[in-house]
Amino acid sequence: MKHPLDRPELTPLWQAFHTRLSAGQQVTRVRTGPLDEAARSALADLLGLDRLPGPQPTVALARLDEALLDSCGEDTRSVVATIVGPLGDRAADRASDTADRAALWEWLATHPVVLAQPALGVWVAAVRRSGLIGGSVPATRRALGDALGVLAGLPACGEPLPVFATRILDDSHALDDGTRLSSLVLRALSALYGVAAPETAADRRALWSRAGLADDALSATVLTAGMHPTGRGPVAHSLAAFSAAGHATHLTLAQLRDPGELHFPRTTVHITENPSIPALALQRFGSACPPLVCTSGWPNSAVVLLLDRLTEAGAPLRYHGDFDGEGLRIAAHVLARSTATLWRMSAADFLAAHLRAPSGPPAGRITDAPWDAGLAPALAARGTAVLEEHVAEELLTDLAGLCADRQTGSTQGLPASNSR
Protein backbone atom coordinates (compact mmCIF):
# COMPACT_ATOMS: atom_id res chain seq x y z
CA MET A 1 0.00 0.00 0.00
CA LYS A 2 1.32 3.41 -0.96
CA HIS A 3 2.46 5.62 1.91
CA PRO A 4 0.23 8.71 2.33
CA LEU A 5 3.29 10.99 2.14
CA ASP A 6 4.54 9.38 -1.09
CA ARG A 7 3.61 12.39 -3.23
CA PRO A 8 5.54 13.81 -6.21
CA GLU A 9 5.95 17.23 -4.63
CA LEU A 10 7.72 15.64 -1.61
CA THR A 11 9.93 13.31 -3.65
CA PRO A 12 13.00 15.66 -3.62
CA LEU A 13 12.80 15.80 0.18
CA TRP A 14 12.68 12.04 0.61
CA GLN A 15 15.46 11.48 -1.94
CA ALA A 16 17.76 14.00 -0.23
CA PHE A 17 17.23 12.46 3.19
CA HIS A 18 17.66 8.92 1.82
CA THR A 19 21.03 9.86 0.35
CA ARG A 20 22.30 11.50 3.53
CA LEU A 21 20.91 8.92 5.95
CA SER A 22 22.51 6.12 3.87
CA ALA A 23 25.97 7.69 4.18
CA GLY A 24 26.62 6.01 7.51
CA GLN A 25 27.51 9.31 9.18
CA GLN A 26 25.77 11.45 11.75
CA VAL A 27 23.04 13.63 10.20
CA THR A 28 21.50 16.69 11.83
CA ARG A 29 20.23 18.63 8.81
CA VAL A 30 19.90 18.05 5.08
CA ARG A 31 19.82 20.51 2.21
CA THR A 32 17.29 19.71 -0.49
CA GLY A 33 16.21 21.25 -3.77
CA PRO A 34 16.00 23.03 -6.01
CA LEU A 35 12.29 22.89 -5.27
CA ASP A 36 9.49 24.22 -7.44
CA GLU A 37 6.60 26.14 -5.89
CA ALA A 38 4.47 23.00 -5.37
CA ALA A 39 7.33 21.26 -3.54
CA ARG A 40 8.02 24.34 -1.39
CA SER A 41 4.32 24.58 -0.50
CA ALA A 42 4.13 20.86 0.40
CA LEU A 43 7.24 21.18 2.61
CA ALA A 44 5.80 24.24 4.35
CA ASP A 45 2.55 22.36 5.05
CA LEU A 46 4.48 19.30 6.34
CA LEU A 47 6.66 21.34 8.71
CA GLY A 48 3.90 23.78 9.72
CA LEU A 49 5.77 26.83 8.41
CA ASP A 50 4.04 30.20 8.20
CA ARG A 51 5.82 31.02 4.95
CA LEU A 52 7.26 29.18 1.97
CA PRO A 53 10.89 28.04 2.31
CA GLY A 54 13.47 29.03 -0.29
CA PRO A 55 14.18 26.97 -3.43
CA GLN A 56 17.04 25.05 -1.69
CA PRO A 57 16.08 24.88 1.96
CA THR A 58 18.01 23.15 4.74
CA VAL A 59 15.76 20.93 6.83
CA ALA A 60 16.69 19.90 10.39
CA LEU A 61 16.25 16.16 11.00
CA ALA A 62 14.82 16.76 14.48
CA ARG A 63 12.21 19.17 13.06
CA LEU A 64 11.21 16.70 10.35
CA ASP A 65 11.05 13.82 12.87
CA GLU A 66 8.73 15.87 15.05
CA ALA A 67 6.46 16.78 12.13
CA LEU A 68 6.27 13.20 10.88
CA LEU A 69 5.58 11.74 14.29
CA ASP A 70 2.71 14.21 14.65
CA SER A 71 1.27 13.51 11.19
CA CYS A 72 1.70 9.75 10.77
CA GLY A 73 3.36 8.35 13.90
CA GLU A 74 6.66 7.52 12.15
CA ASP A 75 10.10 9.10 12.18
CA THR A 76 12.05 10.23 9.15
CA ARG A 77 14.08 7.03 8.74
CA SER A 78 10.94 4.90 8.68
CA VAL A 79 9.12 7.12 6.18
CA VAL A 80 12.13 7.42 3.87
CA ALA A 81 12.79 3.67 3.93
CA THR A 82 9.14 2.97 3.07
CA ILE A 83 8.94 5.48 0.23
CA VAL A 84 12.43 5.35 -1.33
CA GLY A 85 13.79 2.02 -0.17
CA PRO A 86 15.94 0.48 2.58
CA LEU A 87 18.58 2.78 4.01
CA GLY A 88 22.18 1.83 3.42
CA ASP A 89 25.40 2.49 5.31
CA ARG A 90 27.98 3.57 2.79
CA ALA A 91 30.64 4.20 5.42
CA ALA A 92 30.26 0.65 6.75
CA ASP A 93 30.16 -0.68 3.21
CA ARG A 94 33.40 1.13 2.39
CA ALA A 95 35.05 -0.14 5.57
CA SER A 96 33.89 -3.68 4.82
CA ASP A 97 35.09 -3.41 1.23
CA THR A 98 38.47 -2.11 2.39
CA ALA A 99 38.76 -4.97 4.87
CA ASP A 100 37.75 -7.53 2.24
CA ARG A 101 40.36 -6.19 -0.19
CA ALA A 102 43.05 -6.18 2.49
CA ALA A 103 42.18 -9.77 3.41
CA LEU A 104 42.35 -10.79 -0.25
CA TRP A 105 45.82 -9.33 -0.79
CA GLU A 106 47.05 -10.73 2.53
CA TRP A 107 45.76 -14.17 1.52
CA LEU A 108 47.56 -13.92 -1.82
CA ALA A 109 50.85 -12.67 -0.36
CA THR A 110 50.91 -15.41 2.28
CA HIS A 111 49.64 -18.26 0.13
CA PRO A 112 51.90 -21.35 0.43
CA VAL A 113 52.68 -21.30 -3.29
CA VAL A 114 53.90 -17.70 -3.04
CA LEU A 115 55.81 -18.22 0.21
CA ALA A 116 57.53 -21.27 -1.27
CA GLN A 117 58.73 -19.27 -4.28
CA PRO A 118 59.38 -15.64 -3.26
CA ALA A 119 60.10 -14.67 -6.86
CA LEU A 120 56.32 -14.67 -7.26
CA GLY A 121 56.22 -11.57 -5.09
CA VAL A 122 56.73 -9.50 -8.25
CA TRP A 123 53.61 -11.11 -9.70
CA VAL A 124 51.65 -10.55 -6.49
CA ALA A 125 52.50 -6.83 -6.60
CA ALA A 126 51.49 -6.58 -10.27
CA VAL A 127 48.18 -8.36 -9.64
CA ARG A 128 47.41 -6.02 -6.77
CA ARG A 129 48.18 -2.97 -8.91
CA SER A 130 45.80 -4.18 -11.60
CA GLY A 131 42.95 -4.24 -9.07
CA LEU A 132 39.91 -6.43 -8.64
CA ILE A 133 38.37 -8.41 -11.46
CA GLY A 134 35.07 -6.73 -12.21
CA GLY A 135 35.38 -4.87 -8.91
CA SER A 136 34.60 -8.11 -7.08
CA VAL A 137 36.66 -9.60 -4.26
CA PRO A 138 35.06 -13.08 -4.56
CA ALA A 139 35.59 -13.19 -8.35
CA THR A 140 39.19 -12.10 -7.96
CA ARG A 141 39.85 -14.68 -5.26
CA ARG A 142 38.36 -17.46 -7.40
CA ALA A 143 40.55 -16.53 -10.35
CA LEU A 144 43.68 -16.23 -8.22
CA GLY A 145 42.87 -19.51 -6.49
CA ASP A 146 42.74 -21.23 -9.88
CA ALA A 147 46.01 -19.59 -10.92
CA LEU A 148 47.74 -20.69 -7.71
CA GLY A 149 46.42 -24.22 -8.22
CA VAL A 150 47.98 -24.24 -11.68
CA LEU A 151 51.29 -22.89 -10.37
CA ALA A 152 51.36 -25.57 -7.67
CA GLY A 153 51.21 -28.20 -10.41
CA LEU A 154 54.10 -26.74 -12.43
CA PRO A 155 56.50 -27.70 -13.82
CA ALA A 156 54.46 -30.47 -15.36
CA CYS A 157 55.76 -33.68 -16.86
CA GLY A 158 55.27 -32.87 -20.51
CA GLU A 159 51.47 -33.06 -20.64
CA PRO A 160 49.59 -31.27 -23.39
CA LEU A 161 48.11 -28.05 -22.03
CA PRO A 162 44.44 -29.17 -22.34
CA VAL A 163 45.23 -32.44 -20.51
CA PHE A 164 46.96 -30.55 -17.71
CA ALA A 165 44.06 -28.06 -17.50
CA THR A 166 41.57 -30.91 -17.22
CA ARG A 167 43.58 -32.59 -14.46
CA ILE A 168 44.06 -29.42 -12.41
CA LEU A 169 40.90 -27.44 -13.20
CA ASP A 170 38.51 -30.01 -14.67
CA ASP A 171 38.22 -27.81 -17.77
CA SER A 172 40.29 -28.53 -20.87
CA HIS A 173 39.82 -24.97 -22.14
CA ALA A 174 40.61 -23.15 -18.89
CA LEU A 175 44.14 -22.28 -20.03
CA ASP A 176 43.37 -21.61 -23.68
CA ASP A 177 45.26 -18.73 -25.22
CA GLY A 178 43.58 -15.41 -24.42
CA THR A 179 41.72 -16.50 -21.28
CA ARG A 180 42.12 -14.39 -18.15
CA LEU A 181 43.47 -17.40 -16.25
CA SER A 182 46.14 -18.21 -18.83
CA SER A 183 47.27 -14.57 -18.75
CA LEU A 184 47.46 -14.63 -14.94
CA VAL A 185 49.54 -17.82 -14.92
CA LEU A 186 51.86 -16.70 -17.72
CA ARG A 187 52.54 -13.43 -15.89
CA ALA A 188 53.41 -15.47 -12.81
CA LEU A 189 55.75 -17.71 -14.80
CA SER A 190 57.43 -14.63 -16.27
CA ALA A 191 58.11 -13.36 -12.74
CA LEU A 192 59.26 -16.79 -11.59
CA TYR A 193 61.72 -17.30 -14.42
CA GLY A 194 62.76 -13.66 -14.54
CA VAL A 195 61.85 -13.18 -18.20
CA ALA A 196 59.76 -10.60 -20.04
CA ALA A 197 56.02 -11.20 -20.22
CA PRO A 198 55.17 -13.04 -23.46
CA GLU A 199 53.78 -10.84 -26.19
CA THR A 200 53.19 -13.28 -29.05
CA ALA A 201 51.62 -16.71 -29.36
CA ALA A 202 55.08 -18.17 -29.95
CA ASP A 203 56.34 -16.52 -26.73
CA ARG A 204 53.43 -17.98 -24.80
CA ARG A 205 54.01 -21.48 -26.17
CA ALA A 206 57.68 -21.22 -25.25
CA LEU A 207 56.84 -20.23 -21.68
CA TRP A 208 54.33 -23.06 -21.30
CA SER A 209 56.98 -25.43 -22.64
CA ARG A 210 59.51 -24.15 -20.13
CA ALA A 211 56.99 -24.98 -17.41
CA GLY A 212 56.86 -28.57 -18.64
CA LEU A 213 53.72 -28.44 -20.74
CA ALA A 214 53.72 -30.04 -24.18
CA ASP A 215 57.49 -30.57 -24.04
CA ASP A 216 59.11 -32.47 -26.88
CA ALA A 217 59.44 -35.95 -25.36
CA LEU A 218 62.84 -36.44 -27.02
CA SER A 219 64.49 -33.04 -26.54
CA ALA A 220 63.55 -32.75 -22.84
CA THR A 221 66.30 -34.69 -21.02
CA VAL A 222 67.81 -35.09 -17.57
CA LEU A 223 71.48 -35.75 -16.83
CA THR A 224 72.21 -38.54 -14.35
CA ALA A 225 75.26 -40.33 -12.95
CA GLY A 226 75.82 -43.16 -10.49
CA MET A 227 72.29 -44.51 -10.80
CA HIS A 228 71.99 -48.26 -10.18
CA PRO A 229 68.34 -49.24 -10.58
CA THR A 230 67.11 -52.78 -10.96
CA GLY A 231 64.59 -54.18 -13.39
CA ARG A 232 64.48 -55.80 -16.81
CA GLY A 233 63.46 -52.67 -18.72
CA PRO A 234 65.74 -50.86 -21.17
CA VAL A 235 66.13 -47.79 -18.96
CA ALA A 236 67.20 -49.85 -15.95
CA HIS A 237 69.72 -51.77 -18.08
CA SER A 238 71.20 -48.66 -19.68
CA LEU A 239 71.45 -46.71 -16.43
CA ALA A 240 73.12 -49.59 -14.63
CA ALA A 241 75.51 -50.20 -17.53
CA PHE A 242 76.58 -46.56 -17.86
CA SER A 243 77.01 -46.21 -14.10
CA ALA A 244 79.07 -49.41 -13.89
CA ALA A 245 81.32 -47.97 -16.58
CA GLY A 246 81.70 -44.65 -14.76
CA HIS A 247 79.69 -42.68 -17.33
CA ALA A 248 76.86 -40.17 -17.12
CA THR A 249 73.78 -40.50 -19.25
CA HIS A 250 70.89 -38.35 -20.44
CA LEU A 251 67.42 -39.79 -20.06
CA THR A 252 64.70 -38.43 -22.31
CA LEU A 253 61.19 -37.61 -21.20
CA ALA A 254 59.95 -40.38 -23.50
CA GLN A 255 62.21 -42.95 -21.80
CA LEU A 256 61.01 -41.91 -18.35
CA ARG A 257 57.40 -42.11 -19.42
CA ASP A 258 57.82 -45.66 -20.70
CA PRO A 259 60.89 -47.11 -18.97
CA GLY A 260 59.77 -50.72 -18.77
CA GLU A 261 60.53 -52.46 -15.48
CA LEU A 262 62.49 -49.95 -13.39
CA HIS A 263 63.11 -49.96 -9.64
CA PHE A 264 65.20 -47.32 -7.89
CA PRO A 265 66.82 -48.18 -4.55
CA ARG A 266 66.04 -46.10 -1.45
CA THR A 267 69.45 -44.46 -1.62
CA THR A 268 70.03 -40.74 -1.15
CA VAL A 269 70.19 -38.94 -4.49
CA HIS A 270 72.04 -35.63 -4.69
CA ILE A 271 70.81 -33.03 -7.16
CA THR A 272 72.95 -30.27 -8.63
CA GLU A 273 72.16 -27.25 -10.74
CA ASN A 274 75.24 -27.46 -12.96
CA PRO A 275 76.63 -30.37 -15.04
CA SER A 276 80.19 -29.57 -13.93
CA ILE A 277 79.56 -31.20 -10.53
CA PRO A 278 78.56 -34.63 -11.94
CA ALA A 279 81.50 -34.35 -14.36
CA LEU A 280 83.93 -33.77 -11.48
CA ALA A 281 82.30 -36.52 -9.41
CA LEU A 282 82.72 -39.04 -12.23
CA GLN A 283 86.35 -38.03 -12.67
CA ARG A 284 87.01 -38.67 -8.98
CA PHE A 285 84.81 -41.65 -8.21
CA GLY A 286 84.29 -43.36 -11.57
CA SER A 287 82.04 -46.38 -11.26
CA ALA A 288 81.72 -45.75 -7.49
CA CYS A 289 80.05 -42.37 -8.06
CA PRO A 290 77.02 -41.90 -5.80
CA PRO A 291 73.60 -41.26 -7.41
CA LEU A 292 73.42 -37.78 -8.96
CA VAL A 293 70.79 -35.87 -10.92
CA CYS A 294 71.50 -32.52 -12.62
CA THR A 295 68.75 -30.02 -13.37
CA SER A 296 70.96 -28.05 -15.79
CA GLY A 297 69.40 -24.83 -14.56
CA TRP A 298 65.62 -24.68 -14.23
CA PRO A 299 64.19 -28.22 -14.02
CA ASN A 300 62.37 -29.31 -17.15
CA SER A 301 59.65 -31.95 -17.39
CA ALA A 302 62.15 -34.81 -17.62
CA VAL A 303 63.86 -33.68 -14.41
CA VAL A 304 60.53 -33.36 -12.61
CA LEU A 305 59.35 -36.79 -13.73
CA LEU A 306 62.60 -38.43 -12.60
CA LEU A 307 62.41 -36.72 -9.19
CA ASP A 308 58.82 -37.90 -8.87
CA ARG A 309 59.87 -41.49 -9.64
CA LEU A 310 62.70 -41.32 -7.13
CA THR A 311 60.32 -39.98 -4.49
CA GLU A 312 57.84 -42.78 -5.19
CA ALA A 313 60.70 -45.23 -4.65
CA GLY A 314 61.44 -43.68 -1.26
CA ALA A 315 64.81 -42.21 -2.20
CA PRO A 316 65.77 -39.13 -0.13
CA LEU A 317 66.64 -36.13 -2.33
CA ARG A 318 69.11 -33.34 -1.52
CA TYR A 319 69.66 -30.26 -3.67
CA HIS A 320 72.53 -27.84 -4.18
CA GLY A 321 72.75 -24.93 -6.61
CA ASP A 322 74.50 -21.64 -7.24
CA PHE A 323 74.50 -18.93 -4.59
CA ASP A 324 73.12 -16.18 -6.83
CA GLY A 325 69.69 -14.69 -7.42
CA GLU A 326 68.75 -17.21 -10.08
CA GLY A 327 70.15 -20.07 -8.00
CA LEU A 328 67.98 -19.15 -5.02
CA ARG A 329 64.89 -19.07 -7.23
CA ILE A 330 65.72 -22.43 -8.79
CA ALA A 331 66.33 -23.94 -5.35
CA ALA A 332 62.99 -22.64 -4.09
CA HIS A 333 61.33 -24.05 -7.20
CA VAL A 334 62.88 -27.49 -6.67
CA LEU A 335 61.83 -27.51 -3.02
CA ALA A 336 58.28 -26.46 -3.90
CA ARG A 337 57.92 -29.12 -6.61
CA SER A 338 59.67 -32.08 -4.96
CA THR A 339 60.49 -33.67 -1.61
CA ALA A 340 64.11 -32.49 -1.78
CA THR A 341 65.89 -30.93 1.17
CA LEU A 342 68.86 -28.57 0.93
CA TRP A 343 72.50 -29.58 0.67
CA ARG A 344 74.98 -26.95 1.85
CA MET A 345 72.64 -24.08 0.94
CA SER A 346 72.40 -22.13 4.21
CA ALA A 347 73.52 -18.56 4.87
CA ALA A 348 76.41 -19.98 6.90
CA ASP A 349 77.45 -22.14 3.93
CA PHE A 350 77.36 -19.10 1.64
CA LEU A 351 79.36 -16.89 4.00
CA ALA A 352 82.04 -19.54 4.48
CA ALA A 353 82.30 -20.09 0.73
CA HIS A 354 82.32 -16.36 -0.01
CA LEU A 355 85.39 -15.91 2.20
CA ARG A 356 87.22 -18.34 -0.06
CA ALA A 357 85.75 -17.00 -3.33
CA PRO A 358 84.85 -13.31 -2.85
CA SER A 359 85.26 -12.23 -6.48
CA GLY A 360 82.51 -14.17 -8.21
CA PRO A 361 80.16 -12.73 -10.85
CA PRO A 362 77.35 -10.30 -9.89
CA ALA A 363 74.63 -11.95 -7.86
CA GLY A 364 71.83 -10.56 -10.05
CA ARG A 365 68.24 -10.03 -8.94
CA ILE A 366 67.87 -11.50 -5.47
CA THR A 367 64.66 -12.84 -3.94
CA ASP A 368 64.16 -14.38 -0.51
CA ALA A 369 65.24 -17.94 0.28
CA PRO A 370 62.29 -19.55 2.12
CA TRP A 371 64.53 -22.07 3.89
CA ASP A 372 66.89 -19.50 5.45
CA ALA A 373 65.83 -15.92 6.11
CA GLY A 374 69.44 -14.77 6.38
CA LEU A 375 70.65 -16.08 3.02
CA ALA A 376 69.21 -13.46 0.64
CA PRO A 377 70.35 -10.49 2.80
CA ALA A 378 73.84 -11.98 3.08
CA LEU A 379 74.03 -12.44 -0.68
CA ALA A 380 72.71 -8.93 -1.33
CA ALA A 381 75.18 -7.38 1.10
CA ARG A 382 78.14 -8.96 -0.66
CA GLY A 383 76.77 -8.56 -4.17
CA THR A 384 78.78 -11.37 -5.77
CA ALA A 385 77.78 -14.96 -6.42
CA VAL A 386 79.33 -18.17 -5.19
CA LEU A 387 78.83 -20.72 -7.95
CA GLU A 388 78.73 -24.48 -7.50
CA GLU A 389 82.18 -24.75 -9.05
CA HIS A 390 83.51 -22.58 -6.20
CA VAL A 391 82.41 -25.16 -3.63
CA ALA A 392 82.99 -28.27 -5.72
CA GLU A 393 85.59 -29.65 -3.34
CA GLU A 394 83.20 -29.50 -0.37
CA LEU A 395 80.47 -31.18 -2.39
CA LEU A 396 82.84 -33.91 -3.55
CA THR A 397 83.94 -34.46 0.04
CA ASP A 398 80.32 -35.07 1.00
CA LEU A 399 79.93 -37.50 -1.90
CA ALA A 400 83.12 -39.29 -0.88
CA GLY A 401 81.44 -40.01 2.42
CA LEU A 402 78.63 -41.69 0.51
CA CYS A 403 81.15 -43.81 -1.38
CA ALA A 404 82.52 -44.94 1.99
CA ASP A 405 78.98 -45.71 3.19
CA ARG A 406 78.34 -47.85 0.13
CA GLN A 407 81.56 -49.78 0.68
CA THR A 408 80.47 -50.54 4.26
CA GLY A 409 76.96 -51.49 3.14
CA SER A 410 75.05 -48.40 4.27
CA THR A 411 72.46 -46.98 1.85
CA GLN A 412 71.09 -44.15 3.95
CA GLY A 413 73.43 -41.39 2.76
CA LEU A 414 74.00 -38.10 4.48
CA PRO A 415 71.42 -36.73 6.92
CA ALA A 416 68.86 -34.54 5.22
CA SER A 417 69.73 -31.16 6.75
CA ASN A 418 70.26 -27.69 5.39
CA SER A 419 74.02 -27.84 5.75
CA ARG A 420 76.41 -30.50 6.74
Coordinates of N, CA, C and O in Angstrom, one line a residue, residues 25 69 74 77 106 109 111 146 154 167 176 179 226 229 261 296-297 300 345 361-362 384-386 404 420:
Q25 N 26.9 8.3 8.3 CA 27.5 9.3 9.2 C 26.4 10.0 9.9 O 25.2 9.9 9.6
L69 N 6.2 12.5 13.2 CA 5.6 11.7 14.3 C 4.2 12.3 14.6 O 3.3 11.5 14.9
E74 N 5.4 8.1 12.6 CA 6.7 7.5 12.2 C 7.8 8.6 12.1 O 7.5 9.8 11.9
R77 N 13.4 8.2 9.3 CA 14.1 7.0 8.7 C 13.0 6.0 8.3 O 13.2 5.4 7.2
E106 N 46.3 -10.0 1.5 CA 47.0 -10.7 2.5 C 47.0 -12.2 2.3 O 48.1 -12.9 2.4
A109 N 49.4 -12.8 -0.7 CA 50.8 -12.7 -0.4 C 51.4 -13.8 0.5 O 52.6 -14.1 0.5
H111 N 50.0 -16.9 0.6 CA 49.6 -18.3 0.1 C 50.9 -19.2 0.1 O 52.0 -18.7 -0.3
D146 N 42.5 -20.3 -8.7 CA 42.7 -21.2 -9.9 C 44.2 -21.1 -10.4 O 44.9 -22.1 -10.7
L154 N 53.0 -27.0 -11.5 CA 54.1 -26.7 -12.4 C 55.5 -26.8 -11.7 O 55.6 -26.4 -10.6
R167 N 43.2 -31.9 -15.7 CA 43.6 -32.6 -14.5 C 43.5 -31.6 -13.3 O 43.1 -32.0 -12.2
D176 N 43.3 -22.0 -22.3 CA 43.4 -21.6 -23.7 C 44.0 -20.2 -23.8 O 43.8 -19.3 -23.0
T179 N 42.6 -16.5 -22.5 CA 41.7 -16.5 -21.3 C 42.4 -15.7 -20.2 O 43.6 -15.6 -20.1
G226 N 75.8 -42.3 -11.7 CA 75.8 -43.2 -10.5 C 74.5 -43.8 -10.1 O 74.3 -44.2 -9.0
P229 N 69.7 -48.6 -10.8 CA 68.3 -49.2 -10.6 C 68.4 -50.7 -10.9 O 69.3 -51.2 -11.5
E261 N 60.4 -52.2 -16.9 CA 60.5 -52.5 -15.5 C 61.7 -51.7 -14.9 O 62.8 -51.8 -15.4
S296 N 70.5 -28.9 -14.7 CA 71.0 -28.1 -15.8 C 70.2 -26.7 -15.8 O 69.7 -26.3 -16.9
G297 N 70.1 -26.1 -14.7 CA 69.4 -24.8 -14.6 C 68.0 -25.1 -14.0 O 67.8 -25.9 -13.1
N300 N 63.4 -29.1 -16.1 CA 62.4 -29.3 -17.2 C 61.5 -30.5 -16.8 O 61.6 -31.1 -15.7
M345 N 73.2 -25.3 1.5 CA 72.6 -24.1 0.9 C 72.2 -23.1 2.0 O 71.2 -22.3 1.8
P361 N 80.9 -13.6 -10.0 CA 80.2 -12.7 -10.8 C 79.1 -12.0 -10.0 O 78.8 -12.4 -8.9
P362 N 78.4 -11.0 -10.6 CA 77.4 -10.3 -9.9 C 76.2 -11.3 -9.5 O 75.9 -12.2 -10.3
T384 N 78.2 -10.5 -4.8 CA 78.8 -11.4 -5.8 C 78.4 -12.8 -5.5 O 78.1 -13.2 -4.3
A385 N 78.3 -13.6 -6.5 CA 77.8 -15.0 -6.4 C 78.9 -15.9 -6.0 O 80.1 -15.7 -6.2
V386 N 78.5 -17.0 -5.4 CA 79.3 -18.2 -5.2 C 78.7 -19.3 -6.0 O 77.6 -19.8 -5.7
A404 N 82.1 -44.1 0.8 CA 82.5 -44.9 2.0 C 81.3 -45.7 2.6 O 81.5 -46.9 3.0
R420 N 75.8 -29.4 6.1 CA 76.4 -30.5 6.7 C 77.0 -30.1 8.0 O 77.6 -29.0 8.2

